[in-house]
């Protein structure tokens, strides 16, 4: 990649105000290095490089993740630019995930984005990763109108968000402990499955009976969630069964996966239904890595059609971490001229506002 160096960053080129805006975005908050390009809110490219290095450790190793981002970022950026068939000079703004995430991983993406903004003399846009998951629902042709609700279920977060506009998002419910993705991954670990276990539970659950085993359902007030009790309930159940039958897990894997998945889905949708009834909002979305789960997608669609609500689910490539969602979020910030300073720093934790 060749970049033109321009030291006049104190006065980046005047943005056009949204018409035909070409946004280049980088996502590097966890273990996916991704770059995307969008023009006027339409995705032209979305390139994602995963990191296999973590599989043998049973979870993401932060230091290894930042090293892999360092190796991946230049080829990923290059691929996204080529896929979009654009020249660097055409870009109107550079966006990046500022928070939340692993700090070493975030720093790779943020430093790269800042360097590009400085070299190209273009404005910089800092994006909140969880807000971007919500707005991934605005990528497809079929989009929700405002106001809408979004159940965001990822590896680190579980939230119900009320969106009054693309830039007015409010969390109205969230997990008090583990996230839904963690509940999937930790349960999978108890079953001896490798990381990330969510997609494997989904796969085995397809051949299982979700009513076979019953696991604890938390009794939490309001719109908040809790998943730590479920993990403990699965652990004690398995310990007891394995004492009598050493092959219990192998012999019941599909039913165990289906029952665990079933319980996670009922916990999620019970609260989501309550949120819809309380707010009276009938446009309902899901987002985040766990929204790739086939059982959740089906149960969510069923719940919406039974209640005459409109259901929106992003295509698979926009459910797990991706830069397209960063680009679309940045597009709305671009219209509002909500730009970041070069002194903006990445942050592991994020405030919502
Ligand atoms: O949104 P995401 O890619 O990264 C975070 O921001 O955390 O979510 C990753 C999470 C992991 O916990 C992974 O196991 C889960 O999403 N996941 C799934 C499925 N695909 C990804 N969980 C259940 N079923 C799936 N098909
Ligand atoms: Zn995510």
CSV table of C-alpha atoms and ligand atoms in Angstrom, one decimal:
chain,number,residue,atom,x,y,z
A,1,UNK,CA,0.0,0.0,0.0
A,2,UNK,CA,1.4,3.4,-0.8
A,3,UNK,CA,0.2,6.4,1.2
A,4,UNK,CA,0.6,10.1,0.5
A,5,UNK,CA,2.0,11.9,3.5
A,6,UNK,CA,0.4,15.2,4.4
A,7,UNK,CA,1.3,16.9,7.6
A,8,UNK,CA,-1.5,19.4,7.6
A,9,UNK,CA,-3.8,17.3,9.9
A,10,UNK,CA,-4.9,20.3,11.9
A,11,UNK,CA,-7.1,21.2,9.0
A,12,UNK,CA,-8.4,18.0,7.5
A,13,UNK,CA,-10.3,18.3,4.2
A,14,UNK,CA,-13.8,19.6,4.6
A,15,UNK,CA,-16.3,16.7,4.6
A,16,UNK,CA,-19.0,16.7,2.0
A,17,UNK,CA,-21.8,16.2,4.6
A,18,UNK,CA,-22.8,12.7,3.7
A,19,UNK,CA,-23.6,12.8,0.0
A,20,UNK,CA,-21.7,9.9,-1.6
A,21,UNK,CA,-19.4,9.8,1.5
A,22,UNK,CA,-16.8,7.1,1.2
A,23,UNK,CA,-15.8,5.7,4.7
A,24,UNK,CA,-13.0,3.3,5.4
A,25,UNK,CA,-13.2,1.4,8.7
A,26,UNK,CA,-11.1,-0.8,10.8
A,27,UNK,CA,-12.3,-3.3,13.5
A,28,UNK,CA,-9.7,-4.9,15.8
A,29,UNK,CA,-11.4,-5.1,19.2
A,30,UNK,CA,-10.9,-8.9,19.9
A,31,UNK,CA,-9.6,-11.7,17.7
A,32,UNK,CA,-10.8,-10.6,14.2
A,33,UNK,CA,-8.9,-8.2,12.1
A,34,UNK,CA,-11.3,-6.5,9.7
A,35,UNK,CA,-11.5,-3.6,7.3
A,36,UNK,CA,-14.4,-2.4,5.3
A,37,UNK,CA,-15.5,0.4,2.9
A,38,UNK,CA,-18.9,1.9,2.6
A,39,UNK,CA,-20.2,4.6,0.2
A,40,UNK,CA,-23.3,6.5,1.2
A,41,UNK,CA,-24.2,3.8,3.8
A,42,UNK,CA,-23.8,0.9,1.3
A,43,UNK,CA,-21.1,-1.6,2.0
A,44,UNK,CA,-18.6,-2.0,-0.9
A,45,UNK,CA,-16.2,-4.4,0.9
A,46,UNK,CA,-15.9,-6.2,4.3
A,47,UNK,CA,-12.7,-8.2,4.7
A,48,UNK,CA,-12.3,-10.3,7.9
A,49,UNK,CA,-9.2,-12.3,9.1
A,50,UNK,CA,-9.8,-14.7,12.0
A,51,UNK,CA,-7.1,-15.9,14.4
A,52,UNK,CA,-6.7,-19.6,14.8
A,53,UNK,CA,-3.8,-19.2,17.2
A,54,UNK,CA,-6.2,-19.1,20.3
A,55,UNK,CA,-8.0,-22.5,19.7
A,56,UNK,CA,-5.5,-24.5,21.7
A,57,UNK,CA,-5.7,-22.2,24.7
A,58,UNK,CA,-9.5,-22.5,25.1
A,59,UNK,CA,-10.0,-18.7,24.9
A,60,UNK,CA,-8.6,-15.5,23.4
A,61,UNK,CA,-5.0,-14.8,24.6
A,62,UNK,CA,-4.7,-11.0,24.5
A,63,UNK,CA,-1.0,-10.8,23.8
A,64,UNK,CA,-1.3,-13.3,20.9
A,65,UNK,CA,-4.3,-11.4,19.6
A,66,UNK,CA,-2.5,-8.1,19.3
A,67,UNK,CA,0.5,-9.8,17.6
A,68,UNK,CA,-1.8,-11.4,15.1
A,69,UNK,CA,-3.5,-8.1,14.4
A,70,UNK,CA,-0.1,-6.6,13.7
A,71,UNK,CA,0.5,-9.3,11.1
A,72,UNK,CA,-2.9,-9.2,9.6
A,73,UNK,CA,-3.7,-5.5,9.4
A,74,UNK,CA,-1.8,-4.5,6.2
A,75,UNK,CA,-3.0,-7.4,4.1
A,76,UNK,CA,-6.6,-7.0,5.4
A,77,UNK,CA,-6.6,-3.2,4.7
A,78,UNK,CA,-5.2,-3.9,1.3
A,79,UNK,CA,-7.8,-6.6,0.5
A,80,UNK,CA,-10.7,-4.3,1.6
A,81,UNK,CA,-9.5,-1.5,-0.6
A,82,UNK,CA,-9.1,-3.9,-3.6
A,83,UNK,CA,-12.4,-5.5,-3.0
A,84,UNK,CA,-14.1,-2.1,-3.0
A,85,UNK,CA,-12.1,-1.1,-6.1
A,86,UNK,CA,-11.3,2.3,-4.7
A,87,UNK,CA,-8.1,4.5,-4.4
A,88,UNK,CA,-6.9,5.8,-1.1
A,89,UNK,CA,-7.4,9.4,-2.3
A,90,UNK,CA,-11.2,8.8,-2.7
A,91,UNK,CA,-11.7,8.1,1.0
A,92,UNK,CA,-13.7,10.8,2.9
A,93,UNK,CA,-13.0,9.6,6.5
A,94,UNK,CA,-11.2,6.9,8.4
A,95,UNK,CA,-13.1,5.1,11.2
A,96,UNK,CA,-11.9,2.7,13.9
A,97,UNK,CA,-13.2,0.8,16.9
A,98,UNK,CA,-12.3,2.8,19.9
A,99,UNK,CA,-13.9,0.7,22.6
A,100,UNK,CA,-14.7,-1.6,24.3
A,101,UNK,CA,-12.3,-4.5,23.7
A,102,UNK,CA,-8.8,-5.9,24.4
A,103,UNK,CA,-6.6,-2.9,24.8
A,104,UNK,CA,-3.6,-4.3,22.8
A,105,UNK,CA,-5.9,-5.3,20.0
A,106,UNK,CA,-7.7,-1.9,19.9
A,107,UNK,CA,-4.4,-0.1,19.9
A,108,UNK,CA,-3.3,-1.8,16.6
A,109,UNK,CA,-6.4,-0.7,14.8
A,110,UNK,CA,-6.6,2.7,16.3
A,111,UNK,CA,-2.9,3.5,15.6
A,112,UNK,CA,-3.3,2.3,12.0
A,113,UNK,CA,-6.5,4.4,11.5
A,114,UNK,CA,-4.8,7.5,12.9
A,115,UNK,CA,-1.8,7.0,10.7
A,116,UNK,CA,-4.0,6.7,7.7
A,117,UNK,CA,-6.0,9.8,8.7
A,118,UNK,CA,-2.8,11.8,9.2
A,119,UNK,CA,-1.2,10.6,6.0
A,120,UNK,CA,-4.3,11.2,3.9
A,121,UNK,CA,-5.4,14.4,5.7
A,122,UNK,CA,-8.9,13.0,6.3
A,123,UNK,CA,-11.1,13.2,9.4
A,124,UNK,CA,-11.0,10.4,11.9
A,125,UNK,CA,-14.2,8.8,13.4
A,126,UNK,CA,-14.1,6.8,16.7
A,127,UNK,CA,-16.8,4.1,17.0
A,128,UNK,CA,-18.2,2.2,20.0
A,129,UNK,CA,-18.1,-1.5,19.1
A,130,UNK,CA,-21.5,-2.3,20.8
A,131,UNK,CA,-23.3,0.5,19.2
A,132,UNK,CA,-21.9,-0.7,15.9
A,133,UNK,CA,-23.3,-4.2,16.5
A,134,UNK,CA,-26.8,-2.6,16.9
A,135,UNK,CA,-26.4,-0.6,13.7
A,136,UNK,CA,-25.4,-3.7,11.7
A,137,UNK,CA,-29.1,-3.9,11.3
A,138,UNK,CA,-29.0,-0.8,9.1
A,139,UNK,CA,-26.7,-2.5,6.5
A,140,UNK,CA,-29.2,-4.8,4.7
A,141,UNK,CA,-31.8,-3.5,2.2
A,142,UNK,CA,-34.6,-4.5,4.7
A,143,UNK,CA,-34.0,-2.2,7.7
A,144,UNK,CA,-36.0,-1.4,10.8
A,145,UNK,CA,-37.5,2.1,11.0
A,146,UNK,CA,-37.0,4.1,14.3
A,147,UNK,CA,-37.6,3.5,17.1
A,148,UNK,CA,-36.4,0.0,17.2
A,149,UNK,CA,-35.1,-2.4,19.9
A,150,UNK,CA,-32.0,-4.5,19.5
A,151,UNK,CA,-31.0,-7.6,21.6
A,152,UNK,CA,-27.2,-7.5,21.3
A,153,UNK,CA,-25.7,-10.8,22.2
A,154,UNK,CA,-21.9,-11.2,21.9
A,155,UNK,CA,-18.9,-12.8,23.6
A,156,UNK,CA,-18.6,-10.0,26.2
A,157,UNK,CA,-22.0,-8.3,26.3
A,158,UNK,CA,-25.7,-9.0,26.5
A,159,UNK,CA,-27.8,-5.8,26.1
A,160,UNK,CA,-31.3,-4.7,25.1
A,161,UNK,CA,-30.9,-1.3,23.4
A,162,UNK,CA,-33.5,1.2,22.4
A,163,UNK,CA,-32.6,3.1,19.2
A,164,UNK,CA,-34.5,6.3,18.7
A,165,UNK,CA,-32.2,7.3,15.8
A,166,UNK,CA,-28.8,6.0,14.5
A,167,UNK,CA,-27.1,8.3,17.1
A,168,UNK,CA,-29.5,8.1,20.0
A,169,UNK,CA,-29.1,4.6,21.5
A,170,UNK,CA,-29.9,3.7,25.1
A,171,UNK,CA,-29.3,0.5,27.0
A,172,UNK,CA,-32.5,-0.5,28.8
A,173,UNK,CA,-31.3,-4.0,30.0
A,174,UNK,CA,-28.1,-5.9,30.3
A,175,UNK,CA,-26.4,-8.9,31.9
A,176,UNK,CA,-25.4,-8.6,35.6
A,177,UNK,CA,-22.6,-11.2,35.1
A,178,UNK,CA,-21.7,-13.5,32.1
A,179,UNK,CA,-22.7,-12.6,28.6
A,180,UNK,CA,-24.8,-14.9,26.4
A,181,UNK,CA,-21.7,-15.7,24.3
A,182,UNK,CA,-19.7,-16.6,27.5
A,183,UNK,CA,-22.6,-18.8,28.6
A,184,UNK,CA,-22.3,-20.7,25.3
A,185,UNK,CA,-18.5,-20.9,25.4
A,186,UNK,CA,-18.2,-21.9,29.0
A,187,UNK,CA,-20.9,-24.5,28.7
A,188,UNK,CA,-19.1,-25.9,25.6
A,189,UNK,CA,-15.9,-26.0,27.6
A,190,UNK,CA,-17.7,-28.1,30.3
A,191,UNK,CA,-18.7,-30.5,27.5
A,192,UNK,CA,-15.0,-30.7,26.4
A,193,UNK,CA,-15.6,-28.7,23.2
A,194,UNK,CA,-12.9,-26.3,21.9
A,195,UNK,CA,-13.1,-22.5,21.9
A,196,UNK,CA,-15.2,-20.8,20.6
A,197,UNK,CA,-17.9,-23.3,21.6
A,198,UNK,CA,-21.0,-21.3,20.6
A,199,UNK,CA,-21.0,-22.4,17.0
A,200,UNK,CA,-20.3,-26.0,18.0
A,201,UNK,CA,-23.2,-26.1,20.4
A,202,UNK,CA,-25.4,-24.7,17.6
A,203,UNK,CA,-24.1,-27.5,15.3
A,204,UNK,CA,-24.7,-30.4,17.6
A,205,UNK,CA,-28.0,-29.0,18.9
A,206,UNK,CA,-29.5,-29.5,15.5
A,207,UNK,CA,-29.6,-33.3,16.1
A,208,UNK,CA,-30.7,-33.1,19.8
A,209,UNK,CA,-33.8,-32.8,21.9
A,210,UNK,CA,-33.9,-29.4,23.7
A,211,UNK,CA,-36.4,-30.6,26.3
A,212,UNK,CA,-34.3,-33.6,27.4
A,213,UNK,CA,-32.4,-31.9,30.2
A,214,UNK,CA,-33.7,-28.9,32.3
A,215,UNK,CA,-31.2,-26.3,33.6
A,216,UNK,CA,-31.8,-23.4,36.1
A,217,UNK,CA,-33.6,-20.3,34.9
A,218,UNK,CA,-32.5,-17.2,36.8
A,219,UNK,CA,-35.1,-15.0,38.5
A,220,UNK,CA,-33.9,-11.5,37.8
A,221,UNK,CA,-36.0,-8.3,38.1
A,222,UNK,CA,-36.7,-6.0,35.2
A,223,UNK,CA,-34.9,-6.2,31.9
A,224,UNK,CA,-31.5,-7.4,33.1
A,225,UNK,CA,-30.0,-10.9,32.6
A,226,UNK,CA,-27.9,-13.3,34.5
A,227,UNK,CA,-26.1,-16.4,33.1
A,228,UNK,CA,-23.6,-17.4,35.9
A,229,UNK,CA,-26.2,-19.6,37.6
A,230,UNK,CA,-26.8,-21.5,34.4
A,231,UNK,CA,-23.1,-22.4,34.1
A,232,UNK,CA,-23.0,-23.6,37.8
A,233,UNK,CA,-26.2,-25.7,37.2
A,234,UNK,CA,-24.7,-27.4,34.1
A,235,UNK,CA,-21.4,-28.0,36.0
A,236,UNK,CA,-23.1,-29.8,39.0
A,237,UNK,CA,-25.5,-31.7,36.7
A,238,UNK,CA,-22.5,-33.0,34.6
A,239,UNK,CA,-20.4,-33.9,37.7
A,240,UNK,CA,-23.3,-36.0,39.0
A,241,UNK,CA,-24.0,-37.8,35.8
A,242,UNK,CA,-20.3,-38.5,35.0
A,243,UNK,CA,-19.9,-40.1,38.4
A,244,UNK,CA,-22.4,-42.8,37.3
A,245,UNK,CA,-21.5,-43.0,33.6
A,246,UNK,CA,-18.0,-41.9,32.5
A,247,UNK,CA,-19.3,-41.6,28.9
A,248,UNK,CA,-22.4,-39.6,29.7
A,249,UNK,CA,-21.3,-36.5,27.8
A,250,UNK,CA,-20.3,-38.4,24.6
A,251,UNK,CA,-23.5,-40.4,24.7
A,252,UNK,CA,-25.7,-37.4,25.1
A,253,UNK,CA,-23.8,-34.6,23.4
A,254,UNK,CA,-26.6,-33.6,21.0
A,255,UNK,CA,-29.3,-33.5,23.7
A,256,UNK,CA,-27.0,-31.6,26.1
A,257,UNK,CA,-26.2,-29.0,23.4
A,258,UNK,CA,-29.9,-28.6,22.4
A,259,UNK,CA,-31.0,-28.3,26.1
A,260,UNK,CA,-28.3,-25.8,26.9
A,261,UNK,CA,-29.0,-23.7,23.8
A,262,UNK,CA,-32.8,-23.9,24.6
A,263,UNK,CA,-32.3,-22.5,28.1
A,264,UNK,CA,-30.0,-19.7,26.9
A,265,UNK,CA,-32.6,-18.8,24.2
A,266,UNK,CA,-35.6,-18.9,26.7
A,267,UNK,CA,-33.6,-16.6,29.1
A,268,UNK,CA,-32.9,-14.1,26.3
A,269,UNK,CA,-36.3,-14.0,24.7
A,270,UNK,CA,-38.3,-13.9,27.9
A,271,UNK,CA,-36.6,-10.5,28.7
A,272,UNK,CA,-36.7,-9.3,25.1
A,273,UNK,CA,-40.5,-10.0,24.9
A,274,UNK,CA,-40.9,-8.1,28.2
A,275,UNK,CA,-39.0,-5.1,26.8
A,276,UNK,CA,-41.1,-5.0,23.6
A,277,UNK,CA,-44.3,-5.1,25.7
A,278,UNK,CA,-43.1,-2.5,28.1
A,279,UNK,CA,-41.9,0.0,25.4
A,280,UNK,CA,-44.7,-0.8,22.9
A,281,UNK,CA,-42.0,-0.9,20.2
A,282,UNK,CA,-42.7,-3.4,17.4
A,283,UNK,CA,-39.5,-3.2,15.3
A,284,UNK,CA,-37.2,-5.8,16.9
A,285,UNK,CA,-33.6,-6.6,15.9
A,286,UNK,CA,-30.9,-9.0,17.1
A,287,UNK,CA,-27.2,-8.5,16.7
A,288,UNK,CA,-23.7,-9.7,17.8
A,289,UNK,CA,-22.0,-13.1,17.5
A,290,UNK,CA,-24.7,-15.1,19.2
A,291,UNK,CA,-27.3,-13.8,16.8
A,292,UNK,CA,-25.6,-16.2,14.3
A,293,UNK,CA,-27.2,-19.0,16.4
A,294,UNK,CA,-29.7,-20.9,14.3
A,295,UNK,CA,-31.9,-21.7,17.3
A,296,UNK,CA,-32.1,-18.1,18.5
A,297,UNK,CA,-32.8,-16.8,14.9
A,298,UNK,CA,-35.7,-19.2,14.6
A,299,UNK,CA,-37.1,-18.7,18.1
A,300,UNK,CA,-36.8,-14.9,17.6
A,301,UNK,CA,-38.6,-15.0,14.3
A,302,UNK,CA,-41.4,-17.2,15.8
A,303,UNK,CA,-41.8,-14.8,18.8
A,304,UNK,CA,-42.1,-11.8,16.4
A,305,UNK,CA,-44.6,-13.5,14.1
A,306,UNK,CA,-46.8,-14.7,17.0
A,307,UNK,CA,-46.9,-11.1,18.4
A,308,UNK,CA,-47.2,-9.4,15.0
A,309,UNK,CA,-43.8,-7.7,15.5
A,310,UNK,CA,-41.3,-7.0,12.7
A,311,UNK,CA,-38.1,-9.1,13.0
A,312,UNK,CA,-34.7,-8.0,11.7
A,313,UNK,CA,-31.6,-10.2,11.7
A,314,UNK,CA,-28.3,-9.2,10.1
A,315,UNK,CA,-26.8,-11.6,7.5
A,316,UNK,CA,-24.2,-13.9,9.1
A,317,UNK,CA,-21.2,-11.9,8.1
A,318,UNK,CA,-22.4,-8.9,10.0
A,319,UNK,CA,-23.3,-10.8,13.2
A,320,UNK,CA,-19.8,-11.7,14.4
A,321,UNK,CA,-17.2,-9.0,14.6
A,322,UNK,CA,-16.7,-7.1,11.3
A,323,UNK,CA,-15.6,-3.7,10.1
A,324,UNK,CA,-18.8,-3.2,7.9
A,325,UNK,CA,-20.7,-2.4,11.1
A,326,UNK,CA,-18.0,0.1,12.1
A,327,UNK,CA,-18.3,1.7,8.6
A,328,UNK,CA,-22.1,2.1,8.8
A,329,UNK,CA,-21.9,3.6,12.3
A,330,UNK,CA,-19.2,6.0,11.2
A,331,UNK,CA,-21.3,7.0,8.2
A,332,UNK,CA,-24.0,8.3,10.5
A,333,UNK,CA,-21.4,10.1,12.7
A,334,UNK,CA,-19.9,11.6,9.5
A,335,UNK,CA,-23.2,13.1,8.5
A,336,UNK,CA,-23.3,14.8,12.0
A,337,UNK,CA,-19.6,15.8,11.6
A,338,UNK,CA,-18.9,13.9,14.8
A,339,UNK,CA,-15.1,13.6,14.3
A,340,UNK,CA,-12.4,12.5,16.7
A,341,UNK,CA,-9.1,14.2,17.5
A,342,UNK,CA,-5.8,12.5,16.8
A,343,UNK,CA,-5.3,12.5,20.6
A,344,UNK,CA,-8.3,10.1,21.0
A,345,UNK,CA,-7.2,7.0,22.7
A,346,UNK,CA,-8.5,3.4,22.5
A,347,UNK,CA,-10.2,2.2,25.7
A,348,UNK,CA,-10.8,-1.3,27.0
A,349,UNK,CA,-14.0,-0.2,28.8
A,350,UNK,CA,-16.6,2.1,27.3
A,351,UNK,CA,-19.2,4.5,28.5
A,352,UNK,CA,-22.3,4.3,26.4
A,353,UNK,CA,-22.8,8.0,25.8
B,1,LIG,O1,-19.8,-10.4,18.5
B,1,LIG,P1,-18.7,-11.4,18.6
B,1,LIG,O2,-18.2,-11.9,17.3
B,1,LIG,O3,-17.5,-10.9,19.4
B,1,LIG,C1,-17.7,-10.1,20.6
B,1,LIG,O4,-17.8,-8.9,20.4
B,1,LIG,O5,-17.6,-10.7,21.7
B,1,LIG,O6,-19.3,-12.6,19.5
B,1,LIG,C2,-18.5,-13.8,19.7
B,1,LIG,C3,-19.4,-14.8,20.5
B,1,LIG,C4,-18.6,-16.0,21.0
B,1,LIG,O7,-19.0,-16.2,22.4
B,1,LIG,C5,-19.2,-17.1,20.1
B,1,LIG,O8,-19.2,-18.4,20.7
B,1,LIG,C6,-20.6,-16.7,19.8
B,1,LIG,O9,-20.4,-15.3,19.6
B,1,LIG,N1,-21.2,-17.3,18.6
B,1,LIG,C7,-22.2,-18.2,18.7
B,1,LIG,C8,-22.4,-18.6,17.4
B,1,LIG,N2,-21.5,-18.0,16.5
B,1,LIG,C9,-20.8,-17.2,17.3
B,1,LIG,N3,-22.9,-18.6,19.8
B,1,LIG,C10,-23.9,-19.5,19.5
B,1,LIG,N4,-24.2,-20.0,18.2
B,1,LIG,C11,-23.5,-19.5,17.2
B,1,LIG,N5,-23.8,-20.0,15.9
B,2,LIG,ZN1,-18.5,-7.9,18.9
